[in-house]
Coordinates of N, CA, C and O in Angstrom, one line a residue:
P265 N -11.3 -51.2 -11.8 CA -12.2 -51.0 -12.9 C -12.0 -49.6 -13.6 O -11.6 -48.7 -13.0
R266 N -12.3 -49.6 -14.9 CA -12.1 -48.4 -15.7 C -13.3 -47.4 -15.4 O -14.4 -47.8 -15.5
P267 N -12.9 -46.1 -15.2 CA -14.0 -45.2 -14.9 C -14.8 -44.9 -16.2 O -14.3 -45.0 -17.3
T268 N -16.1 -44.7 -16.0 CA -17.0 -44.4 -17.2 C -17.5 -42.9 -17.0 O -17.4 -42.4 -15.9
V269 N -18.0 -42.4 -18.1 CA -18.6 -41.0 -18.0 C -19.8 -41.0 -17.2 O -20.3 -39.9 -16.8
A270 N -20.4 -42.2 -16.8 CA -21.5 -42.2 -15.9 C -21.1 -41.9 -14.5 O -21.9 -41.5 -13.7
D271 N -19.8 -42.1 -14.2 CA -19.3 -41.7 -12.9 C -19.1 -40.2 -12.9 O -18.2 -39.7 -13.6
P272 N -19.8 -39.4 -12.0 CA -19.7 -38.0 -12.1 C -18.3 -37.5 -11.8 O -17.8 -36.5 -12.4
E273 N -17.6 -38.1 -10.9 CA -16.2 -37.7 -10.6 C -15.3 -37.9 -11.8 O -14.5 -37.0 -12.1
A274 N -15.4 -39.0 -12.5 CA -14.6 -39.3 -13.7 C -14.9 -38.3 -14.8 O -14.0 -37.8 -15.4
A275 N -16.2 -38.0 -14.9 CA -16.6 -37.0 -15.9 C -16.0 -35.6 -15.7 O -15.5 -35.0 -16.6
R276 N -16.1 -35.2 -14.4 CA -15.5 -33.9 -14.0 C -14.0 -33.9 -14.3 O -13.4 -32.9 -14.7
S277 N -13.3 -35.0 -13.9 CA -11.9 -35.1 -14.1 C -11.5 -35.0 -15.6 O -10.6 -34.3 -16.0
L278 N -12.3 -35.7 -16.5 CA -12.1 -35.6 -17.9 C -12.3 -34.3 -18.4 O -11.6 -33.8 -19.3
A279 N -13.4 -33.6 -17.9 CA -13.7 -32.2 -18.4 C -12.5 -31.3 -18.1 O -12.4 -30.3 -18.7
G280 N -11.8 -31.5 -17.0 CA -10.7 -30.6 -16.6 C -9.4 -30.8 -17.5 O -8.6 -29.9 -17.4
H281 N -9.3 -31.8 -18.3 CA -8.1 -32.0 -19.1 C -7.8 -30.8 -20.1 O -6.7 -30.4 -20.3
P282 N -8.8 -30.3 -20.8 CA -8.6 -29.2 -21.7 C -8.0 -28.0 -20.9 O -7.1 -27.3 -21.4
W283 N -8.4 -27.8 -19.7 CA -7.9 -26.7 -18.8 C -6.4 -27.0 -18.6 O -5.6 -26.0 -18.6
D284 N -6.1 -28.2 -18.3 CA -4.7 -28.6 -18.0 C -3.8 -28.3 -19.2 O -2.7 -27.8 -19.1
L285 N -4.3 -28.5 -20.4 CA -3.6 -28.2 -21.6 C -3.3 -26.7 -21.8 O -2.2 -26.3 -22.1
S286 N -4.4 -25.9 -21.5 CA -4.2 -24.5 -21.5 C -3.2 -24.0 -20.5 O -2.4 -23.2 -20.7
L287 N -3.3 -24.6 -19.3 CA -2.3 -24.2 -18.2 C -0.9 -24.7 -18.5 O 0.1 -23.9 -18.2
D288 N -0.8 -25.8 -19.2 CA 0.6 -26.2 -19.7 C 1.1 -25.2 -20.7 O 2.3 -24.9 -20.6
Q289 N 0.3 -24.8 -21.6 CA 0.7 -23.8 -22.6 C 1.1 -22.5 -21.9 O 2.1 -21.9 -22.2
L290 N 0.3 -22.0 -20.9 CA 0.7 -20.8 -20.2 C 2.0 -21.0 -19.5 O 2.8 -20.1 -19.5
A291 N 2.2 -22.1 -18.9 CA 3.5 -22.4 -18.2 C 4.7 -22.4 -19.2 O 5.7 -21.8 -18.9
S292 N 4.5 -23.0 -20.4 CA 5.5 -22.9 -21.4 C 5.8 -21.5 -21.9 O 6.9 -21.2 -22.4
D293 N 4.8 -20.7 -21.8 CA 4.9 -19.3 -22.2 C 5.6 -18.4 -21.0 O 5.7 -17.2 -21.2
G294 N 5.9 -19.1 -19.9 CA 6.6 -18.4 -18.8 C 5.6 -18.0 -17.7 O 6.0 -17.3 -16.8
L295 N 4.3 -18.3 -17.8 CA 3.4 -17.9 -16.8 C 3.1 -19.0 -15.9 O 2.0 -19.6 -15.8
L296 N 4.1 -19.3 -15.1 CA 4.1 -20.5 -14.2 C 3.1 -20.3 -13.0 O 2.7 -21.3 -12.4
L297 N 2.7 -19.1 -12.8 CA 1.7 -18.8 -11.7 C 0.3 -19.0 -12.1 O -0.6 -18.9 -11.2
A298 N 0.0 -19.2 -13.4 CA -1.4 -19.4 -13.8 C -2.1 -20.5 -13.2 O -3.2 -20.4 -12.7
R299 N -1.4 -21.7 -13.1 CA -2.0 -22.9 -12.5 C -2.4 -22.7 -11.0 O -3.5 -22.9 -10.6
P300 N -1.4 -22.2 -10.2 CA -1.8 -22.0 -8.8 C -2.8 -20.9 -8.6 O -3.7 -21.0 -7.7
L301 N -2.8 -19.9 -9.4 CA -3.8 -18.8 -9.4 C -5.2 -19.4 -9.7 O -6.2 -19.1 -9.0
L302 N -5.3 -20.2 -10.7 CA -6.6 -20.8 -11.1 C -7.1 -21.7 -9.9 O -8.3 -21.7 -9.6
R303 N -6.2 -22.4 -9.3 CA -6.5 -23.3 -8.2 C -7.1 -22.5 -7.0 O -8.1 -22.9 -6.4
L304 N -6.4 -21.3 -6.7 CA -6.9 -20.5 -5.6 C -8.3 -20.0 -6.0 O -9.2 -20.0 -5.1
L305 N -8.5 -19.5 -7.2 CA -9.8 -19.0 -7.6 C -10.9 -20.1 -7.5 O -12.1 -19.8 -7.1
A306 N -10.5 -21.3 -7.8 CA -11.5 -22.4 -7.7 C -12.0 -22.7 -6.3 O -13.1 -23.3 -6.2
L307 N -11.3 -22.3 -5.3 CA -11.7 -22.5 -3.9 C -12.7 -21.4 -3.4 O -13.3 -21.6 -2.4
L308 N -12.9 -20.4 -4.2 CA -13.8 -19.3 -3.8 C -15.2 -19.7 -4.3 O -15.4 -20.6 -5.1
A309 N -16.2 -18.9 -3.9 CA -17.6 -19.2 -4.2 C -17.9 -18.9 -5.7 O -17.1 -18.2 -6.3
A310 N -18.9 -19.4 -6.2 CA -19.4 -19.2 -7.5 C -20.1 -17.8 -7.6 O -21.3 -17.7 -7.8
A311 N -19.3 -16.8 -7.5 CA -19.7 -15.4 -7.4 C -18.6 -14.5 -7.9 O -17.4 -15.0 -7.9
P312 N -18.9 -13.3 -8.3 CA -17.8 -12.4 -8.7 C -16.8 -12.3 -7.6 O -17.1 -12.2 -6.4
I313 N -15.5 -12.3 -8.0 CA -14.4 -12.3 -7.0 C -13.8 -10.9 -7.1 O -13.3 -10.4 -8.1
P314 N -13.7 -10.1 -5.9 CA -13.1 -8.8 -6.0 C -11.6 -9.0 -6.2 O -10.9 -9.8 -5.6
R315 N -11.1 -8.3 -7.2 CA -9.7 -8.4 -7.6 C -8.8 -8.1 -6.4 O -7.7 -8.7 -6.3
C316 N -9.2 -7.2 -5.5 CA -8.3 -6.8 -4.4 C -8.1 -8.0 -3.4 O -7.1 -8.0 -2.6
L317 N -8.8 -9.1 -3.5 CA -8.6 -10.3 -2.7 C -7.3 -11.0 -3.2 O -6.7 -11.7 -2.4
L318 N -7.0 -10.9 -4.5 CA -5.9 -11.6 -5.0 C -4.6 -10.7 -4.9 O -4.4 -9.8 -5.6
T319 N -3.7 -11.2 -4.0 CA -2.5 -10.4 -3.7 C -1.3 -11.3 -4.0 O -1.4 -12.5 -4.0
P320 N -0.2 -10.6 -4.3 CA 1.1 -11.4 -4.5 C 1.4 -12.3 -3.2 O 1.8 -13.4 -3.4
Q321 N 1.1 -11.8 -2.0 CA 1.3 -12.6 -0.8 C 0.5 -13.9 -0.8 O 1.0 -14.9 -0.4
L322 N -0.8 -13.8 -1.2 CA -1.6 -15.0 -1.2 C -1.1 -16.0 -2.2 O -1.0 -17.2 -1.9
L323 N -0.8 -15.5 -3.4 CA -0.3 -16.5 -4.4 C 1.1 -17.0 -4.0 O 1.4 -18.2 -4.2
A324 N 1.9 -16.2 -3.4 CA 3.3 -16.7 -3.0 C 3.1 -17.8 -1.9 O 3.9 -18.7 -1.9
E325 N 2.1 -17.6 -1.0 CA 1.9 -18.6 0.0 C 1.7 -20.0 -0.5 O 2.2 -21.0 0.1
V326 N 0.9 -20.1 -1.6 CA 0.6 -21.5 -2.1 C 1.5 -21.9 -3.2 O 1.6 -23.1 -3.4
S327 N 2.2 -21.0 -3.8 CA 3.1 -21.4 -4.9 C 4.5 -21.6 -4.5 O 5.3 -22.0 -5.3
D328 N 4.8 -21.3 -3.2 CA 6.2 -21.4 -2.7 C 7.2 -20.7 -3.6 O 8.3 -21.2 -3.9
S329 N 6.8 -19.5 -4.1 CA 7.7 -18.7 -4.9 C 7.5 -17.2 -4.6 O 6.5 -16.9 -4.0
T330 N 8.4 -16.4 -5.0 CA 8.3 -15.0 -4.9 C 7.4 -14.5 -6.0 O 7.5 -14.9 -7.1
V331 N 6.4 -13.7 -5.6 CA 5.4 -13.2 -6.5 C 5.3 -11.7 -6.5 O 5.2 -11.1 -5.5
S332 N 5.5 -11.1 -7.7 CA 5.4 -9.7 -7.8 C 4.0 -9.3 -8.3 O 3.3 -10.2 -8.8
T333 N 3.6 -8.1 -8.2 CA 2.3 -7.7 -8.7 C 2.2 -7.9 -10.2 O 1.2 -8.3 -10.7
A334 N 3.3 -7.6 -10.9 CA 3.4 -7.8 -12.3 C 3.2 -9.2 -12.7 O 2.5 -9.6 -13.7
A335 N 3.8 -10.2 -12.0 CA 3.7 -11.6 -12.3 C 2.2 -12.1 -12.0 O 1.7 -12.9 -12.8
L336 N 1.6 -11.6 -10.9 CA 0.2 -11.9 -10.7 C -0.7 -11.4 -11.8 O -1.5 -12.1 -12.3
D337 N -0.5 -10.1 -12.2 CA -1.3 -9.6 -13.3 C -1.1 -10.3 -14.6 O -2.1 -10.6 -15.3
A338 N 0.2 -10.7 -14.9 CA 0.4 -11.5 -16.1 C -0.3 -12.9 -16.1 O -0.9 -13.3 -17.1
A339 N -0.3 -13.5 -14.9 CA -0.9 -14.8 -14.8 C -2.4 -14.6 -15.0 O -3.1 -15.4 -15.7
L340 N -3.0 -13.6 -14.4 CA -4.4 -13.3 -14.5 C -4.8 -13.0 -16.0 O -5.8 -13.5 -16.5
D341 N -3.9 -12.2 -16.6 CA -4.2 -11.9 -18.0 C -4.1 -13.2 -18.9 O -4.9 -13.4 -19.8
G342 N -3.2 -14.1 -18.6 CA -3.1 -15.3 -19.3 C -4.3 -16.2 -19.1 O -4.9 -16.8 -20.1
L343 N -4.8 -16.3 -17.9 CA -6.0 -17.0 -17.6 C -7.2 -16.4 -18.4 O -8.1 -17.2 -18.9
D344 N -7.3 -15.1 -18.4 CA -8.4 -14.4 -19.2 C -8.2 -14.7 -20.7 O -9.2 -15.0 -21.3
R345 N -7.0 -14.7 -21.2 CA -6.8 -14.9 -22.6 C -7.2 -16.3 -23.0 O -7.8 -16.5 -24.1
Y346 N -7.1 -17.3 -22.2 CA -7.4 -18.6 -22.5 C -8.9 -19.0 -22.1 O -9.3 -20.1 -22.2
G347 N -9.6 -18.0 -21.6 CA -11.0 -18.1 -21.2 C -11.2 -18.9 -19.9 O -12.3 -19.4 -19.7
L348 N -10.2 -19.0 -19.1 CA -10.4 -19.7 -17.8 C -10.9 -18.8 -16.7 O -11.5 -19.3 -15.7
V349 N -10.8 -17.6 -16.9 CA -11.5 -16.6 -16.0 C -12.0 -15.5 -17.0 O -11.6 -15.4 -18.1
D350 N -12.9 -14.7 -16.4 CA -13.5 -13.6 -17.2 C -13.3 -12.3 -16.4 O -13.7 -12.2 -15.3
T351 N -12.5 -11.4 -17.0 CA -12.4 -10.1 -16.4 C -13.3 -9.2 -17.1 O -13.6 -9.3 -18.3
P352 N -13.8 -8.2 -16.3 CA -14.9 -7.3 -16.9 C -14.3 -6.3 -17.9 O -13.1 -6.1 -18.0
D353 N -15.3 -5.8 -18.7 CA -15.0 -4.8 -19.6 C -14.5 -3.5 -18.9 O -15.1 -3.1 -17.9
P354 N -13.4 -2.9 -19.3 CA -12.8 -1.8 -18.6 C -13.8 -0.6 -18.5 O -13.6 0.3 -17.7
T355 N -14.8 -0.6 -19.4 CA -15.7 0.5 -19.3 C -16.9 0.3 -18.3 O -17.9 1.0 -18.4
R356 N -16.7 -0.7 -17.5 CA -17.8 -1.0 -16.5 C -18.1 0.2 -15.6 O -17.2 1.1 -15.5
T357 N -19.2 0.1 -14.9 CA -19.5 1.3 -14.1 C -19.2 1.1 -12.6 O -19.4 1.9 -11.8
H358 N -18.8 -0.1 -12.2 CA -18.5 -0.4 -10.8 C -17.1 0.1 -10.4 O -16.2 0.2 -11.2
D359 N -17.0 0.5 -9.2 CA -15.7 0.9 -8.6 C -14.7 -0.2 -8.3 O -13.5 0.0 -8.4
V360 N -15.3 -1.4 -8.0 CA -14.4 -2.5 -7.6 C -14.3 -3.4 -8.8 O -15.2 -3.9 -9.4
T361 N -13.0 -3.7 -9.2 CA -12.7 -4.7 -10.2 C -13.0 -6.1 -9.8 O -12.6 -6.5 -8.6
T362 N -13.7 -6.9 -10.6 CA -14.0 -8.3 -10.2 C -13.6 -9.2 -11.4 O -13.3 -8.7 -12.5
L363 N -13.6 -10.5 -11.1 CA -13.4 -11.5 -12.1 C -14.3 -12.6 -11.8 O -14.8 -12.8 -10.6
T364 N -14.6 -13.4 -12.8 CA -15.5 -14.6 -12.6 C -14.9 -15.8 -13.2 O -14.0 -15.7 -14.1
M365 N -15.4 -17.0 -12.8 CA -15.0 -18.2 -13.4 C -16.3 -19.0 -13.8 O -17.3 -18.9 -13.1
H366 N -16.2 -19.7 -14.9 CA -17.3 -20.5 -15.3 C -17.5 -21.6 -14.3 O -16.5 -22.2 -13.8
P367 N -18.7 -22.0 -13.9 CA -18.9 -23.0 -12.9 C -18.2 -24.4 -13.2 O -17.7 -25.0 -12.3
L368 N -18.1 -24.8 -14.4 CA -17.5 -26.0 -14.8 C -16.0 -25.9 -14.6 O -15.3 -26.8 -14.1
V369 N -15.4 -24.8 -14.9 CA -14.0 -24.6 -14.7 C -13.7 -24.6 -13.2 O -12.7 -25.2 -12.8
R370 N -14.5 -23.9 -12.4 CA -14.3 -23.9 -11.0 C -14.4 -25.3 -10.4 O -13.5 -25.7 -9.6
E371 N -15.4 -26.0 -10.8 CA -15.6 -27.4 -10.2 C -14.5 -28.3 -10.6 O -14.0 -29.1 -9.7
T372 N -14.1 -28.4 -11.8 CA -13.1 -29.3 -12.3 C -11.7 -28.9 -11.7 O -11.0 -29.8 -11.3
T373 N -11.5 -27.6 -11.7 CA -10.2 -27.2 -11.1 C -10.1 -27.5 -9.6 O -9.0 -28.0 -9.2
S374 N -11.1 -27.4 -8.9 CA -11.2 -27.7 -7.5 C -11.0 -29.2 -7.3 O -10.2 -29.7 -6.4
L375 N -11.6 -30.0 -8.1 CA -11.5 -31.5 -8.1 C -10.0 -31.9 -8.4 O -9.5 -32.7 -7.7
L376 N -9.5 -31.3 -9.4 CA -8.1 -31.6 -9.8 C -7.1 -31.2 -8.7 O -6.1 -31.9 -8.4
L377 N -7.4 -30.1 -8.0 CA -6.5 -29.7 -6.9 C -6.6 -30.7 -5.8 O -5.5 -31.1 -5.3
E378 N -7.7 -31.2 -5.5 CA -7.8 -32.2 -4.4 C -7.1 -33.5 -4.8 O -6.6 -34.2 -3.9
H379 N -7.1 -33.8 -6.1 CA -6.4 -35.0 -6.5 C -4.9 -34.8 -6.5 O -4.1 -35.8 -6.4
A380 N -4.4 -33.6 -6.8 CA -3.0 -33.3 -7.0 C -2.3 -33.0 -5.7 O -1.1 -33.3 -5.6
T381 N -3.0 -32.5 -4.6 CA -2.3 -32.1 -3.4 C -3.2 -32.0 -2.3 O -4.4 -32.2 -2.5
D382 N -2.7 -31.8 -1.1 CA -3.6 -31.6 0.1 C -4.1 -30.2 0.0 O -3.4 -29.2 0.0
P383 N -5.5 -30.0 -0.2 CA -6.0 -28.7 -0.4 C -6.1 -27.8 0.9 O -6.4 -26.6 0.8
R384 N -5.8 -28.4 2.1 CA -6.0 -27.7 3.3 C -5.1 -26.4 3.4 O -5.6 -25.4 3.8
P385 N -3.8 -26.5 3.0 CA -3.0 -25.2 3.0 C -3.6 -24.2 2.1 O -3.5 -23.0 2.3
W386 N -4.1 -24.6 1.0 CA -4.7 -23.7 0.0 C -5.9 -23.0 0.6 O -6.1 -21.8 0.5
R387 N -6.8 -23.8 1.3 CA -8.0 -23.3 1.9 C -7.6 -22.3 3.0 O -8.2 -21.3 3.2
D388 N -6.6 -22.7 3.8 CA -6.1 -21.8 4.9 C -5.6 -20.5 4.4 O -5.9 -19.5 4.9
A389 N -4.9 -20.5 3.2 CA -4.4 -19.3 2.6 C -5.6 -18.4 2.2 O -5.6 -17.2 2.4
V390 N -6.5 -19.0 1.5 CA -7.7 -18.3 1.1 C -8.5 -17.7 2.3 O -8.9 -16.5 2.3
S391 N -8.6 -18.5 3.3 CA -9.4 -18.0 4.5 C -8.6 -16.8 5.1 O -9.3 -15.8 5.5
T392 N -7.3 -16.9 5.2 CA -6.5 -15.8 5.8 C -6.7 -14.6 5.0 O -6.8 -13.4 5.5
A393 N -6.6 -14.7 3.6 CA -6.8 -13.6 2.7 C -8.2 -13.0 2.9 O -8.3 -11.7 2.9
L394 N -9.2 -13.8 3.0 CA -10.6 -13.3 3.2 C -10.7 -12.5 4.5 O -11.3 -11.4 4.5
I395 N -10.1 -13.0 5.6 CA -10.2 -12.3 6.9 C -9.5 -11.0 6.8 O -10.0 -10.0 7.2
A396 N -8.3 -10.9 6.1 CA -7.6 -9.7 6.0 C -8.4 -8.7 5.1 O -8.5 -7.5 5.5
Q397 N -9.0 -9.2 4.1 CA -9.7 -8.3 3.2 C -11.0 -7.8 3.9 O -11.4 -6.6 3.7
V398 N -11.6 -8.6 4.7 CA -12.8 -8.1 5.4 C -12.4 -7.1 6.4 O -13.1 -6.0 6.6
G399 N -11.2 -7.3 7.1 CA -10.7 -6.2 8.0 C -10.5 -4.9 7.3 O -10.9 -3.8 7.8
D400 N -9.9 -5.0 6.1 CA -9.6 -3.7 5.4 C -10.9 -3.1 4.9 O -11.0 -1.8 4.9
T401 N -11.9 -3.9 4.5 CA -13.1 -3.4 4.1 C -13.9 -2.7 5.2 O -14.5 -1.6 5.0
V402 N -13.9 -3.3 6.4 CA -14.6 -2.7 7.5 C -13.9 -1.4 7.9 O -14.6 -0.4 8.2
A403 N -12.6 -1.4 7.9 CA -11.9 -0.2 8.2 C -12.2 1.0 7.2 O -12.1 2.1 7.6
A404 N -12.5 0.6 6.0 CA -12.8 1.6 5.0 C -14.2 2.3 5.2 O -14.5 3.3 4.5
G405 N -15.0 1.7 6.1 CA -16.3 2.3 6.3 C -17.2 2.2 5.1 O -17.2 1.2 4.4
R406 N -18.0 3.3 4.9 CA -18.9 3.3 3.7 C -18.2 3.1 2.4 O -18.8 2.7 1.4
D407 N -17.0 3.6 2.3 CA -16.2 3.5 1.1 C -16.0 2.0 0.7 O -15.7 1.7 -0.5
G408 N -16.1 1.1 1.7 CA -15.8 -0.3 1.4 C -17.1 -1.1 1.2 O -17.1 -2.3 1.0
W409 N -18.2 -0.4 1.1 CA -19.5 -1.1 0.9 C -19.6 -2.0 -0.3 O -20.0 -3.2 -0.2
E410 N -19.2 -1.5 -1.5 CA -19.2 -2.4 -2.7 C -18.3 -3.6 -2.5 O -18.7 -4.7 -2.9
T411 N -17.2 -3.4 -2.0 CA -16.3 -4.6 -1.8 C -16.9 -5.6 -0.8 O -16.9 -6.8 -1.0
A412 N -17.5 -5.0 0.3 CA -18.2 -5.9 1.3 C -19.3 -6.7 0.6 O -19.4 -7.9 0.9
Q413 N -20.1 -6.1 -0.3 CA -21.1 -6.9 -1.0 C -20.5 -8.0 -1.8 O -21.1 -9.1 -1.9
L414 N -19.4 -7.7 -2.4 CA -18.7 -8.7 -3.3 C -18.1 -9.8 -2.5 O -18.0 -11.0 -2.9
L415 N -17.6 -9.5 -1.3 CA -16.9 -10.5 -0.4 C -18.0 -11.4 0.3 O -17.7 -12.6 0.6
A416 N -19.2 -10.9 0.5 CA -20.2 -11.7 1.2 C -20.4 -13.1 0.8 O -20.4 -14.0 1.6
P417 N -20.5 -13.4 -0.5 CA -20.8 -14.8 -0.9 C -19.6 -15.7 -0.6 O -19.8 -16.9 -0.6
H418 N -18.4 -15.1 -0.4 CA -17.2 -16.0 -0.2 C -17.0 -16.2 1.3 O -16.2 -17.1 1.6
L419 N -17.7 -15.5 2.2 CA -17.4 -15.6 3.6 C -17.9 -17.0 4.2 O -17.3 -17.4 5.2
P420 N -18.8 -17.7 3.6 CA -19.1 -19.0 4.2 C -17.9 -20.0 4.2 O -17.9 -20.9 4.9
L421 N -16.9 -19.7 3.3 CA -15.7 -20.5 3.3 C -15.0 -20.4 4.7 O -14.3 -21.4 5.0
L422 N -15.3 -19.4 5.5 CA -14.7 -19.3 6.8 C -15.3 -20.2 7.8 O -14.7 -20.3 8.9
T423 N -16.4 -20.8 7.5 CA -17.0 -21.6 8.6 C -16.2 -22.8 8.9 O -16.4 -23.4 10.0
G424 N -15.2 -23.2 8.1 CA -14.4 -24.3 8.4 C -13.3 -24.0 9.4 O -12.5 -24.8 9.8
L425 N -13.1 -22.7 9.7 CA -12.1 -22.3 10.6 C -12.4 -22.6 12.0 O -13.6 -22.7 12.4
A426 N -11.4 -22.7 12.8 CA -11.6 -22.9 14.3 C -12.2 -21.6 14.8 O -12.0 -20.5 14.3
S427 N -13.0 -21.7 15.9 CA -13.7 -20.6 16.5 C -12.7 -19.5 16.9 O -13.0 -18.3 16.9
D428 N -11.5 -19.9 17.4 CA -10.5 -18.9 17.8 C -10.2 -17.9 16.6 O -9.9 -16.8 16.9
D429 N -10.1 -18.5 15.4 CA -9.8 -17.7 14.3 C -10.8 -16.6 13.9 O -10.6 -15.6 13.3
L430 N -12.1 -16.9 14.4 CA -13.2 -16.0 14.1 C -13.4 -14.9 15.1 O -14.2 -14.0 15.0
E431 N -12.6 -14.9 16.2 CA -12.7 -13.9 17.3 C -12.6 -12.5 16.7 O -13.2 -11.6 17.3
T432 N -11.8 -12.3 15.7 CA -11.7 -10.9 15.2 C -12.9 -10.4 14.6 O -13.1 -9.2 14.5
F433 N -13.9 -11.2 14.3 CA -15.2 -10.7 13.7 C -16.2 -10.5 14.8 O -17.3 -9.9 14.5
R434 N -16.0 -10.9 16.0 CA -17.0 -10.7 17.1 C -16.9 -9.3 17.6 O -15.8 -8.8 17.9
P435 N -18.0 -8.6 17.8 CA -17.9 -7.2 18.3 C -17.5 -7.3 19.7 O -17.8 -8.2 20.5
A436 N -16.8 -6.2 20.1 CA -16.3 -6.1 21.5 C -17.5 -5.9 22.4 O -18.5 -5.4 22.1
Q437 N -17.4 -6.5 23.6 CA -18.5 -6.4 24.6 C -18.5 -5.0 25.1 O -17.5 -4.3 25.4
M438 N -19.7 -4.4 25.3 CA -19.9 -3.1 25.7 C -20.2 -3.0 27.2 O -20.7 -3.8 27.8

């Protein structure tokens, strides 16, 4: 049967096609990492994302390519230029740089990811990056407080991990 717009999944899939056209244009402009970067961002919570969470290593893990900081920054700039993410005004007053995604872009990109590939390796990569960033933030003490507040909405993503993976977050027995 032919999908109709009354079918929520079909409607979300159709809504994602303009994003695909933008991602195709970014790829033809040489920004091949824009699509995997947007997919990674779509797996995070609907909250501001600390820029420090996005590393070349994280993107390299899911894109199966070598990623430099310059290439990651270029992909992020391309996504911002096409309105797929929003980066803050450089005159902001916060110490931690963040970016956001519109909820519809997040939802349709996540849906398209699940239709295009097995999302488990992507989720595992994001979970590993979250764990590493939380560790860095805890090590920073009070200087990491703003980053910790920004990471907090994304931490429920870790609930899908095996309990052994969460051992690093349990305080040592006294």
